[in-house]
Coordinates of C-alpha atoms and ligand atoms in Angstrom, one line a residue:
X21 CA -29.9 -5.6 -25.3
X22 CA -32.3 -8.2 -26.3
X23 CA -30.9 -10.7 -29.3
X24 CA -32.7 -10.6 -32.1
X25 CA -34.7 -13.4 -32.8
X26 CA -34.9 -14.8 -36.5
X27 CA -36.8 -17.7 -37.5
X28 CA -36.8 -18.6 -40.9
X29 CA -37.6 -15.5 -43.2
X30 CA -39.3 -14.3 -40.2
X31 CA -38.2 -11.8 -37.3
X32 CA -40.5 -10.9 -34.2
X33 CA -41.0 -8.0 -32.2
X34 CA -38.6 -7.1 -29.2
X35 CA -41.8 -7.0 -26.8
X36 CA -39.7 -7.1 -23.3
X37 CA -38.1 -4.0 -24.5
X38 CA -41.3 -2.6 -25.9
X39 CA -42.1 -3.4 -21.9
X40 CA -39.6 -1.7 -20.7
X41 CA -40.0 1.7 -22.6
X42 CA -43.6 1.2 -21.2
X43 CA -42.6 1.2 -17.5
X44 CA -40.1 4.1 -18.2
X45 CA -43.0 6.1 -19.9
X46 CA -46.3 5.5 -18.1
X47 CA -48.6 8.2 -16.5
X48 CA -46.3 10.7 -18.0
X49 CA -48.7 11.3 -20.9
X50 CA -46.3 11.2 -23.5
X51 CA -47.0 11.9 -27.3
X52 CA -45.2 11.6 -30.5
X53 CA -45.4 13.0 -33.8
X54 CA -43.9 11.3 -37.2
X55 CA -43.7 13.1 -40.1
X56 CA -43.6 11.2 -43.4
X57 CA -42.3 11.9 -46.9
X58 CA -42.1 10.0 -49.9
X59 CA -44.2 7.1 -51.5
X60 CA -47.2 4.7 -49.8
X61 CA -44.7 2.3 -48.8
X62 CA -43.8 5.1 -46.0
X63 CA -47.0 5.8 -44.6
X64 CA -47.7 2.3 -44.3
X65 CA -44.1 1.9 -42.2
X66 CA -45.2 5.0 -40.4
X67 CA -48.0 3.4 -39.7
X68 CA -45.9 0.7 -38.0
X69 CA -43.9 3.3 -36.4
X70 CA -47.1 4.6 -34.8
X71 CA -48.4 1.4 -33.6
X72 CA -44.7 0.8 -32.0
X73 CA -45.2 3.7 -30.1
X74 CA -48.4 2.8 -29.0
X75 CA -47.8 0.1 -27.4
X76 CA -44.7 1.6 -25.7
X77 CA -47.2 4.2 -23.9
X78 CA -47.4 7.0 -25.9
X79 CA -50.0 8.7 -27.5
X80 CA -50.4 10.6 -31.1
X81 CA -49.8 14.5 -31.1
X82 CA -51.6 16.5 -33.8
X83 CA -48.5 18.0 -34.7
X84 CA -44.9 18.7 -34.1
X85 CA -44.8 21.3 -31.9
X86 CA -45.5 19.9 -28.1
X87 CA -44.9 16.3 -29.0
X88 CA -42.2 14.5 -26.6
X89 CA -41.0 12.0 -29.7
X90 CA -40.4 13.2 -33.4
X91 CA -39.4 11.0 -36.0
X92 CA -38.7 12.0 -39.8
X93 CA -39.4 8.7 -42.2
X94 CA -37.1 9.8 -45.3
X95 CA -37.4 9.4 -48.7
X96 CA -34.0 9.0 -51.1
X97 CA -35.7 8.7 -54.2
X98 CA -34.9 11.9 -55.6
X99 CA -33.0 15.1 -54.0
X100 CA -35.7 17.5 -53.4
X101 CA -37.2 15.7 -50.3
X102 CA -33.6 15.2 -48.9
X103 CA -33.2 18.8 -48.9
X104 CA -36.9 19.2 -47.4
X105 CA -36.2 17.0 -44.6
X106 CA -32.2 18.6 -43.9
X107 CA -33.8 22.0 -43.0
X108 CA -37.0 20.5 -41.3
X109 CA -34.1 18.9 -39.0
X110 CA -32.2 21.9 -38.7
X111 CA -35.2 23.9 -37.5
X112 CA -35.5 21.5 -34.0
X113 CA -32.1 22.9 -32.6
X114 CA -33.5 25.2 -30.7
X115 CA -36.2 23.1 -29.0
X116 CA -33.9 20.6 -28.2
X117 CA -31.8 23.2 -26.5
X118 CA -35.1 24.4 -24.7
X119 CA -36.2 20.5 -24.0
X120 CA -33.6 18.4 -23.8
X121 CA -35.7 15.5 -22.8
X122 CA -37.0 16.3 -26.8
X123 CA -36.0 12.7 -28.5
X124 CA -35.5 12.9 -32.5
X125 CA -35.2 10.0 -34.1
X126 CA -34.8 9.7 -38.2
X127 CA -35.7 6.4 -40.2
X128 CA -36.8 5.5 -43.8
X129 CA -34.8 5.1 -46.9
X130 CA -32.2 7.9 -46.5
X131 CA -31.0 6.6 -43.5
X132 CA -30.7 2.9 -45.1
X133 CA -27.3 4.4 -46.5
X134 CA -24.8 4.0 -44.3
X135 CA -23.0 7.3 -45.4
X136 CA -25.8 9.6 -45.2
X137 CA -27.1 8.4 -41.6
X138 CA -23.7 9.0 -40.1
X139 CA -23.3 11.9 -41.8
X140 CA -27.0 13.6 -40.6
X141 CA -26.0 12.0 -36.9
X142 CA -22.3 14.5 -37.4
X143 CA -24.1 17.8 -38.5
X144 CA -27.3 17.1 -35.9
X145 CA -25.8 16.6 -32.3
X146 CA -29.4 16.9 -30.7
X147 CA -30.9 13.5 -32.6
X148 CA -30.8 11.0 -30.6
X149 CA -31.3 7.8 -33.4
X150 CA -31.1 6.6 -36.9
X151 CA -32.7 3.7 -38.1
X152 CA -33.1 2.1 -41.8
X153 CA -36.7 0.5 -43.1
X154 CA -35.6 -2.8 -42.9
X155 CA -35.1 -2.2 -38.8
X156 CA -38.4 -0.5 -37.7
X157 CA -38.7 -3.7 -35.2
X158 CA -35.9 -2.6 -33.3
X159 CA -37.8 0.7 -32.8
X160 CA -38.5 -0.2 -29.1
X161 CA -34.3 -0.6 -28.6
X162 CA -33.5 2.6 -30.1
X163 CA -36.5 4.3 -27.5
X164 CA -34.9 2.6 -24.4
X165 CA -31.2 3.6 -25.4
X166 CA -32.6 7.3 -26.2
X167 CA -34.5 7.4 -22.7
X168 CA -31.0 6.7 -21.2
X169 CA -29.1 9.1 -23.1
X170 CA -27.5 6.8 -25.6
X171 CA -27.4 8.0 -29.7
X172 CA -27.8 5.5 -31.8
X173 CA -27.5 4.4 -35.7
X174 CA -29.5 1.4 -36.5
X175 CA -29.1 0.6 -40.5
X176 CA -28.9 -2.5 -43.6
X177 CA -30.0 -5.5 -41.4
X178 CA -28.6 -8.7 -42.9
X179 CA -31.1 -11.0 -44.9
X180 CA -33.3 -8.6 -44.9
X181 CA -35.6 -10.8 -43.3
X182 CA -39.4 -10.1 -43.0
X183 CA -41.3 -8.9 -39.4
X184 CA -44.8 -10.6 -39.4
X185 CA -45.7 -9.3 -36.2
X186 CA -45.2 -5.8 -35.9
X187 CA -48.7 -3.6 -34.3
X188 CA -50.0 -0.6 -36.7
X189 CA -52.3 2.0 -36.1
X190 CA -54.0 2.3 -39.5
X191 CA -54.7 6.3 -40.4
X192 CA -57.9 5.3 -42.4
X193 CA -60.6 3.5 -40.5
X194 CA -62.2 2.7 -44.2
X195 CA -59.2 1.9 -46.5
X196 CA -55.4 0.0 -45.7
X197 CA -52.4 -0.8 -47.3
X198 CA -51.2 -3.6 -47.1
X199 CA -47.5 -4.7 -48.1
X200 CA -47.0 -7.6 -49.5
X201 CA -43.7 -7.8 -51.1
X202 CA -40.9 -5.6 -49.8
X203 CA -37.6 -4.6 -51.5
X204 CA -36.9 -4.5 -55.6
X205 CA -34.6 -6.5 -57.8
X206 CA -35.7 -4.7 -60.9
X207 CA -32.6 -2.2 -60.8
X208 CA -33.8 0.4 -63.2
X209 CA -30.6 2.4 -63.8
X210 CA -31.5 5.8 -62.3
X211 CA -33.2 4.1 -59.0
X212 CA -32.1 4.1 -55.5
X213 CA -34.8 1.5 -54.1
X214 CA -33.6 -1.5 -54.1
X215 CA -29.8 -0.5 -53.0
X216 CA -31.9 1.0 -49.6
X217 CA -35.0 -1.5 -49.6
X218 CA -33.0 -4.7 -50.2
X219 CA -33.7 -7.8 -52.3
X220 CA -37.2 -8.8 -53.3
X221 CA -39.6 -10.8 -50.5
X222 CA -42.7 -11.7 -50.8
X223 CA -45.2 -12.3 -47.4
X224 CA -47.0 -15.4 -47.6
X225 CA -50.2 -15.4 -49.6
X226 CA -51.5 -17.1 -46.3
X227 CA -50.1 -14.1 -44.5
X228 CA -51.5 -11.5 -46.4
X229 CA -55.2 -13.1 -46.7
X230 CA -55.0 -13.5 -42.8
X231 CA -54.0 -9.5 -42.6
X232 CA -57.1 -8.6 -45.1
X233 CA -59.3 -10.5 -43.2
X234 CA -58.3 -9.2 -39.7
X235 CA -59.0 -5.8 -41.5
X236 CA -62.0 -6.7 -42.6
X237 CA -63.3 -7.6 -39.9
X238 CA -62.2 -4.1 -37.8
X239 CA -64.4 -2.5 -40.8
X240 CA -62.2 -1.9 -43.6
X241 CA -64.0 -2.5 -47.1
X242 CA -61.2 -1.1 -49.3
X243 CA -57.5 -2.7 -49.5
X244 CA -54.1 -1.6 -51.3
X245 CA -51.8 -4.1 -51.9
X246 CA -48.6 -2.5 -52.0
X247 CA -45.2 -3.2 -53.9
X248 CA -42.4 -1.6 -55.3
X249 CA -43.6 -4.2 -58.1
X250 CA -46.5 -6.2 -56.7
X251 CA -46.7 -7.9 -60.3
X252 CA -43.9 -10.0 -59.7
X253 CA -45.5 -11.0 -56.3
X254 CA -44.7 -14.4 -55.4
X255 CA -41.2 -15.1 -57.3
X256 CA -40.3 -18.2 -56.3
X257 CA -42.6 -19.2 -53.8
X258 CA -44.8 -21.2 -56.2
X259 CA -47.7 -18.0 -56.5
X260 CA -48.1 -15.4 -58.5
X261 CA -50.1 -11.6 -58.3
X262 CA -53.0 -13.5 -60.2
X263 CA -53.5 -16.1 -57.0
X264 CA -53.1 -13.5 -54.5
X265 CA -55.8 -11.3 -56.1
X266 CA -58.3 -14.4 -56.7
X267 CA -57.7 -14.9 -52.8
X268 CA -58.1 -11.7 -51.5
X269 CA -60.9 -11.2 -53.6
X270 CA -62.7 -13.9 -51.7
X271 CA -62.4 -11.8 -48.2
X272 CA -65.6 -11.2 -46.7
X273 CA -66.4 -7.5 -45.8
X274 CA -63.7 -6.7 -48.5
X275 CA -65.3 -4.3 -51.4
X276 CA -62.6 -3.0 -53.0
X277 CA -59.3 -4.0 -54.1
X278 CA -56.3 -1.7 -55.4
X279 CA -52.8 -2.6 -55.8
X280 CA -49.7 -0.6 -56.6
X281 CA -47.3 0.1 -58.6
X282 CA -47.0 -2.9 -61.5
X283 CA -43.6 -2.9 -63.4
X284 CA -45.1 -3.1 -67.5
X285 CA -42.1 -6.3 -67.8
X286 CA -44.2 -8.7 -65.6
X287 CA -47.8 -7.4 -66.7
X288 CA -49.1 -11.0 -68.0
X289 CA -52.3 -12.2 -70.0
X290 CA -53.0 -14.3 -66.8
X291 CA -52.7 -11.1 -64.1
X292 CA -54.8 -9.2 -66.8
X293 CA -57.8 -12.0 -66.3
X294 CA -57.3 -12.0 -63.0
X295 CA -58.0 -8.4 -62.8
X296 CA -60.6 -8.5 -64.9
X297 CA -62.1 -11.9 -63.2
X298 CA -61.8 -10.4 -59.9
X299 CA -65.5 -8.3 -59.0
X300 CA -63.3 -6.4 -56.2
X301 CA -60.3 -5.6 -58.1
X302 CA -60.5 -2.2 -59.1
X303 CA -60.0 -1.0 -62.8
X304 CA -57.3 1.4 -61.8
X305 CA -53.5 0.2 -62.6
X306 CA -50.2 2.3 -62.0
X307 CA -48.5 1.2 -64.6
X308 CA -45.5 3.6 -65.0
X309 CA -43.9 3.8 -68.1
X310 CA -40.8 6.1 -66.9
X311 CA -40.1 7.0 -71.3
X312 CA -41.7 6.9 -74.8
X313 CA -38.0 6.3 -76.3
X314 CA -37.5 2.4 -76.3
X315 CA -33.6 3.9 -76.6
X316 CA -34.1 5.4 -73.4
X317 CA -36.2 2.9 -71.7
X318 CA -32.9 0.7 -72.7
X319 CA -31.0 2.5 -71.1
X320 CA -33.0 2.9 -67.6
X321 CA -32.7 -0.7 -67.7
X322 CA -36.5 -1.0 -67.9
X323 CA -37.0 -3.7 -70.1
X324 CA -39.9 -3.0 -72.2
X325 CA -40.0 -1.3 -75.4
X326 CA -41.9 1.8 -76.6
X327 CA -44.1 -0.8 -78.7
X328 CA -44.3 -3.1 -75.8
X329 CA -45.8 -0.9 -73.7
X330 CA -48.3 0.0 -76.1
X331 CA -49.4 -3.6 -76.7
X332 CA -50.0 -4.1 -73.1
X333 CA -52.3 -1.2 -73.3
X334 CA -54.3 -2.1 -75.7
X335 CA -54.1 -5.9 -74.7
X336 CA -55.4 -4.7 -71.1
X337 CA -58.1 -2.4 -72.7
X338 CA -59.0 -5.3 -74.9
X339 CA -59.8 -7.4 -72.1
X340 CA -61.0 -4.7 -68.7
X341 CA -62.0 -1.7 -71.2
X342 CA -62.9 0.8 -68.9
X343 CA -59.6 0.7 -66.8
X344 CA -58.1 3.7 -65.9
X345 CA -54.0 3.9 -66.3
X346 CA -51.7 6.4 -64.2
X347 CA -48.3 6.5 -64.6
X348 CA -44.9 7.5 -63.5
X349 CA -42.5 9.7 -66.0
X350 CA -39.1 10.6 -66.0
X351 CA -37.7 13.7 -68.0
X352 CA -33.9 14.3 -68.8
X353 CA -32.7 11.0 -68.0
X354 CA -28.6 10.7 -69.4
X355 CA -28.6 11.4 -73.1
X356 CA -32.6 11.8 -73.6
X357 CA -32.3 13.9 -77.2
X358 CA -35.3 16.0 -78.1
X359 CA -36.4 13.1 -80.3
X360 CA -36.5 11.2 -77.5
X361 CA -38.6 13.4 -75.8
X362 CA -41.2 14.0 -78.0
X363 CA -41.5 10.4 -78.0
X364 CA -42.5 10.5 -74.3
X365 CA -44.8 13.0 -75.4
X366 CA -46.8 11.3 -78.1
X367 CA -47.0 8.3 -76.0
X368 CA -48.5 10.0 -73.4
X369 CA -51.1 11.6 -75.8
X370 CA -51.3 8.1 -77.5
X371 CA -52.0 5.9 -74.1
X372 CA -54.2 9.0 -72.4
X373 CA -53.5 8.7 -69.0
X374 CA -55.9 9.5 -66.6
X375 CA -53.0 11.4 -64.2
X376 CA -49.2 11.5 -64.0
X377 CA -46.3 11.9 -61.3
X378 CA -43.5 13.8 -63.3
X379 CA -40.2 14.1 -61.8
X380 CA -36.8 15.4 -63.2
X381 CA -34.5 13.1 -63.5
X382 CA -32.5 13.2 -60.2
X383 CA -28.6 11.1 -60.3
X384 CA -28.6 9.3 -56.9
X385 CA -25.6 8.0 -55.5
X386 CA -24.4 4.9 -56.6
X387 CA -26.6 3.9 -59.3
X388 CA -25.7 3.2 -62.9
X389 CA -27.2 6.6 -64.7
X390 CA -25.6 8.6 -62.0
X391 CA -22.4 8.2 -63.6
X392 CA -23.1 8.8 -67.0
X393 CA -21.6 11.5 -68.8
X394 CA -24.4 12.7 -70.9
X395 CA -26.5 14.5 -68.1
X396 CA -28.9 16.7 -69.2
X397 CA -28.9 20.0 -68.1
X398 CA -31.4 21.4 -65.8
X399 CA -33.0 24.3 -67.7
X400 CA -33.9 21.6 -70.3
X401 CA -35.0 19.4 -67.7
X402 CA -37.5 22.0 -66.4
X403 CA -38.4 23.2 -69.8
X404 CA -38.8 19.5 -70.5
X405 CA -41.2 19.0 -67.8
X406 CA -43.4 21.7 -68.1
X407 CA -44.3 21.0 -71.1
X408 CA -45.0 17.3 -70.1
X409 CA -47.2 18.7 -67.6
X410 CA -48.9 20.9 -69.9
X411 CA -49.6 17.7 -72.5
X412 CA -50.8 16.0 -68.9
X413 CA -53.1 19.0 -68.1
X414 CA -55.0 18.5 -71.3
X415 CA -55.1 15.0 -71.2
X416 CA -56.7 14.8 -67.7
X417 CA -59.1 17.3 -68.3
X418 CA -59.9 15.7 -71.4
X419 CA -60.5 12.3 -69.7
X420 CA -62.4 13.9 -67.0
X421 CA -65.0 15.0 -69.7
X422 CA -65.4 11.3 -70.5
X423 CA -67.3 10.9 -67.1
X424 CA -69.6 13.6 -67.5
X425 CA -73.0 12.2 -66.4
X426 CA -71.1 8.8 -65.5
X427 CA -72.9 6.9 -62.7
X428 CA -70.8 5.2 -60.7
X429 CA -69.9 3.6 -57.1
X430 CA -67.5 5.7 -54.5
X431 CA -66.6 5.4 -51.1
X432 CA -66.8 8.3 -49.1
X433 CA -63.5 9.4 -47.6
X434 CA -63.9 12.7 -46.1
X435 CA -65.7 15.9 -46.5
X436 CA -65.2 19.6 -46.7
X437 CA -67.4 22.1 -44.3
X438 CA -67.2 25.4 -45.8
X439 CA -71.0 26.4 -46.1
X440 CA -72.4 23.5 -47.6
X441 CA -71.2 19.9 -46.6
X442 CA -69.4 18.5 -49.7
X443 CA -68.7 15.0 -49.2
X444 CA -65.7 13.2 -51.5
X445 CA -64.9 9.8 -52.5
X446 CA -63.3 8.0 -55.0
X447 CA -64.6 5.9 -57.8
X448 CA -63.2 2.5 -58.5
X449 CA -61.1 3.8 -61.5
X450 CA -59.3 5.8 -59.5
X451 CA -61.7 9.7 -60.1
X452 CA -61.9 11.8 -56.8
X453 CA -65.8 13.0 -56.7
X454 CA -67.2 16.0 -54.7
X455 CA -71.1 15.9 -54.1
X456 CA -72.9 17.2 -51.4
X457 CA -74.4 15.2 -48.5
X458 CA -74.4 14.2 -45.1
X459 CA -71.0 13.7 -43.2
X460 CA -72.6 11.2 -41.4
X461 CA -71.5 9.1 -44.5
X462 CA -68.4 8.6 -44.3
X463 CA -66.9 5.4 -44.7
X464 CA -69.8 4.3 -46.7
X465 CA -70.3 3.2 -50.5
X466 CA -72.9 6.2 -52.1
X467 CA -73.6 5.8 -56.2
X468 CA -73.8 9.0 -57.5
X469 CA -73.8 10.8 -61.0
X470 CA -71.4 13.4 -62.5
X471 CA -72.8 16.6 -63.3
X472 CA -69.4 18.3 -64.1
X473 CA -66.3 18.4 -65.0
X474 CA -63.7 20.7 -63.0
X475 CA -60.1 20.4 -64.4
X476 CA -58.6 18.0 -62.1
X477 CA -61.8 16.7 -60.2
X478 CA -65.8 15.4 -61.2
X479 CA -68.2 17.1 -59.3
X480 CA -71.4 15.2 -58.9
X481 CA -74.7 14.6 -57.3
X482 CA -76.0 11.9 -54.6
X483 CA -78.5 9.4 -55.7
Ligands
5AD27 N1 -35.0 10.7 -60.6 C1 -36.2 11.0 -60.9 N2 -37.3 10.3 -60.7 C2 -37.1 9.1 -60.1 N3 -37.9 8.1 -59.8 C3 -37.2 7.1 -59.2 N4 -35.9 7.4 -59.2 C4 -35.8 8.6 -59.8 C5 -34.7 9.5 -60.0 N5 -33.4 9.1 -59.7 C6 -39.4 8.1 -60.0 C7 -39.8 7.0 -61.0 C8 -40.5 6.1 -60.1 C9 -41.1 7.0 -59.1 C10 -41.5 6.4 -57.8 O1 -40.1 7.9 -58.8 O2 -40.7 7.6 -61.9 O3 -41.5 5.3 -60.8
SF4_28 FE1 -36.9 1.6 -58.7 FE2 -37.3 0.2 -60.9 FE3 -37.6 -1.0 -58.6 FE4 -39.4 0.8 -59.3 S1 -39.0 -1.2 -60.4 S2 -38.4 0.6 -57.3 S3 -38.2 2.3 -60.4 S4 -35.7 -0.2 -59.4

């Protein structure tokens, strides 16, 4: 096996063994399929997993069923996708007994815990490798030892360090992400992320301009600059969020620039001028506020108040006053009390969001809120989050009205053949628009008007 080589905070690609796989695989016409769950942070490592294979000789397959490689990237964050992905595994038994030469490899954040990749490596005989996030460069090892008939559990690197030179094949030819700080110190009591992602990194400002502009020059006009907290960006490196954007935003060929998630605790006066400085930066910021109860939001560790929250708000607003807020909430946390709900609620009709991800709250292994006695129980979770999602419903469609005969910016992202061509893009605040037009379109920035408002979308006309 090839060492690993680590320079500073810095690891780089095993490329002899990426060789190798090569001259194993070549002129056989191999494909691969990998099938992502979870958050943006995944698609942008599967994206890395793709570009891996790649360059190993193999090509993308449209879908599971044919391809020679399949790889699950897992999410951990709550249950539901771990029970997804345990029968999606379960169902490949019997085309591994039909092709043995089948490799099935699983990665991401579930397998980051030691427990839980040894555990899916005893109940699945017929996969041939685990791998955590922080070890996608060892990808090319994990190939060669599957192509000789090893199996293979790859987790928790130490260090953590970070791999500058890994290839990606980018599923938008219009829009990237772009990470640029990996792992999360923040420790909210009820999260799993940063006991599977590791410490807090951040890439070099210099790093991340030089990937923009590389982008930028193969055509993409719209970046996402991804974090499990991008607002604390920089932490102890002698930046902050603020410089990055003011640099990025000077990227030629660059139009757009999003950014997600930011934790409310390091939303600053300075990141909000930079935002609203910035001509790229969109006004669209994920700014989840998890509960209305400042009791609650003690206890989840989260380190704002109900009140603090709402003076960012209105502090933000105050200085970018047509931004657009989404957020994350989480209902039935340990020892939420129907007071404290309702306090979620009217926050939620206070702040008027212009969308929400709701989730039941979901112990995990290991963290602090797992082990608290006061768990809620699940019919009052549901109840609890339906009607969260009803007060959401209103509120979106309610917001959506606010754009009727809006003119505004989008860039078109796909369309939708059924009769008519119906193009869709987004606007910069974050509003999917449908309006119909030429195909031939795509990728490009089209103003257009709103003529109506459907419950969860604008529909709208071309100029
Ligand atoms: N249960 C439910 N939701 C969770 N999230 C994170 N951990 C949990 C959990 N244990 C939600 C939070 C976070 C989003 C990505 O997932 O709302 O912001
Ligand atoms: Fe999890 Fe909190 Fe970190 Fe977000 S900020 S990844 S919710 S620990």
């Amino acid at each position: 096996m090839q060492a690993k080589q680590i320079e500073s905070n810095r690891i780089t690609l095993q490329k002899g063994m990426a060789r190798e796989v090569f001259e194993l695989v070549k002129d056989r016409n191999r494909t691969y399929f990998v099938e992502t769950y979870g958050c943006q942070m995944n698609v942008r490592d599967s994206e890395t997993i793709a570009g891996l294979l790649q360059k190993m000789g193999y090509s993308p397959s449209e879908s599971k069923d044919g391809a020679n490689v399949i790889l699950f990237n897992t999410c951990c964050v709550r249950d539901h996708a771990e029970k997804r992905l345990l029968a999606n595994i379960g169902a490949l038994k019997e085309r591994k007994e039909e092709d043995p030469g089948l490799i099935i490899g699983i990665c991401g954040c579930m397998m980051q815990q030691q427990d839980v990749a040894k555990k899916v490596m005893r109940r699945f005989p017929f996969v041939n490798f685990v791998f955590g996030t922080n070890v996608l460069w060892r990808l090319p090892e994990l190939m060669f030892s599957a192509l000789n008939g090893e199996r293979l559990i790859l987790t928790e690197e130490e260090g953590f360090a970070i791999c500058e030179s890994l290839p990606a094949l980018r599923s938008n030819p219009f829009s990237a992400f772009v990470n640029i700080t990996f792992g999360c110190d923040n420790f909210c009591s009820y999260c799993i992320v940063p006991y599977v992602r590791g410490r807090e990194r951040s890439r070099a400002l210099s790093e991340v301009v030089a990937e923009v502009r590389a982008l930028a020059e193969q055509g993409i006009t719209e970046v996402t600059l991804l974090g499990q907290n991008v607002n604390s960006y920089g932490k102890g490196m002698g930046v902050d969020f603020a410089d990055l954007l003011h640099a990025v935003n000077g990227v030629d060929g660059i139009r757009r620039i999003r950014y997600m998630s930011s934790h409310p605790k390091d939303l600053t006066p300075r990141l909000m001028a930079a935002i609203a400085e910035n001509d790229k930066v969109c006004h669209h910021m994920h700014l989840p506020v998890q509960s209305g109860s400042t009791t609650i939001l003690e206890r989840m560790n989260r380190r704002y108040t109900r009140e603090g929250y709402l003076h960012l708000v209105e502090d933000l607003r105050g200085m970018v006053p047509d931004i657009e807020l989404t957020t994350d909430v989480i209902v039935g946390f340990p020892g939420e009390t129907d007071r404290d709900f309702q306090d979620t609620l009217s926050l939620m009709d206070q702040v008027g969001y212009a969308a929400a991800f709701t989730f039941k709250y979901s112990p995990r292994k290991g963290t602090l809120a797992a082990g608290a006695e006061d768990q809620i129980p699940e019919a009052v979770k549901k109840e609890r989050l339906k009607k969260l999602n009803e007060l959401q419903g209103r509120k979106t469609a309610e917001n959506n009205l606010k754009y009727l005969g809006h003119r505004g910016e989008v860039l078109v992202e796909g369309f939708d053949r059924r009769g008519e061509t119906i193009l869709f893009g987004k606007l910069g605040v974050f509003k999917m628009v449908y309006f119909p037009g030429d195909e031939k379109l795509l990728g490009t920035y089209q103003t257009v008007t709103v003529t109506e408002c459907a419950r969860n979308s604008l529909l709208g006309r071309m100029e």
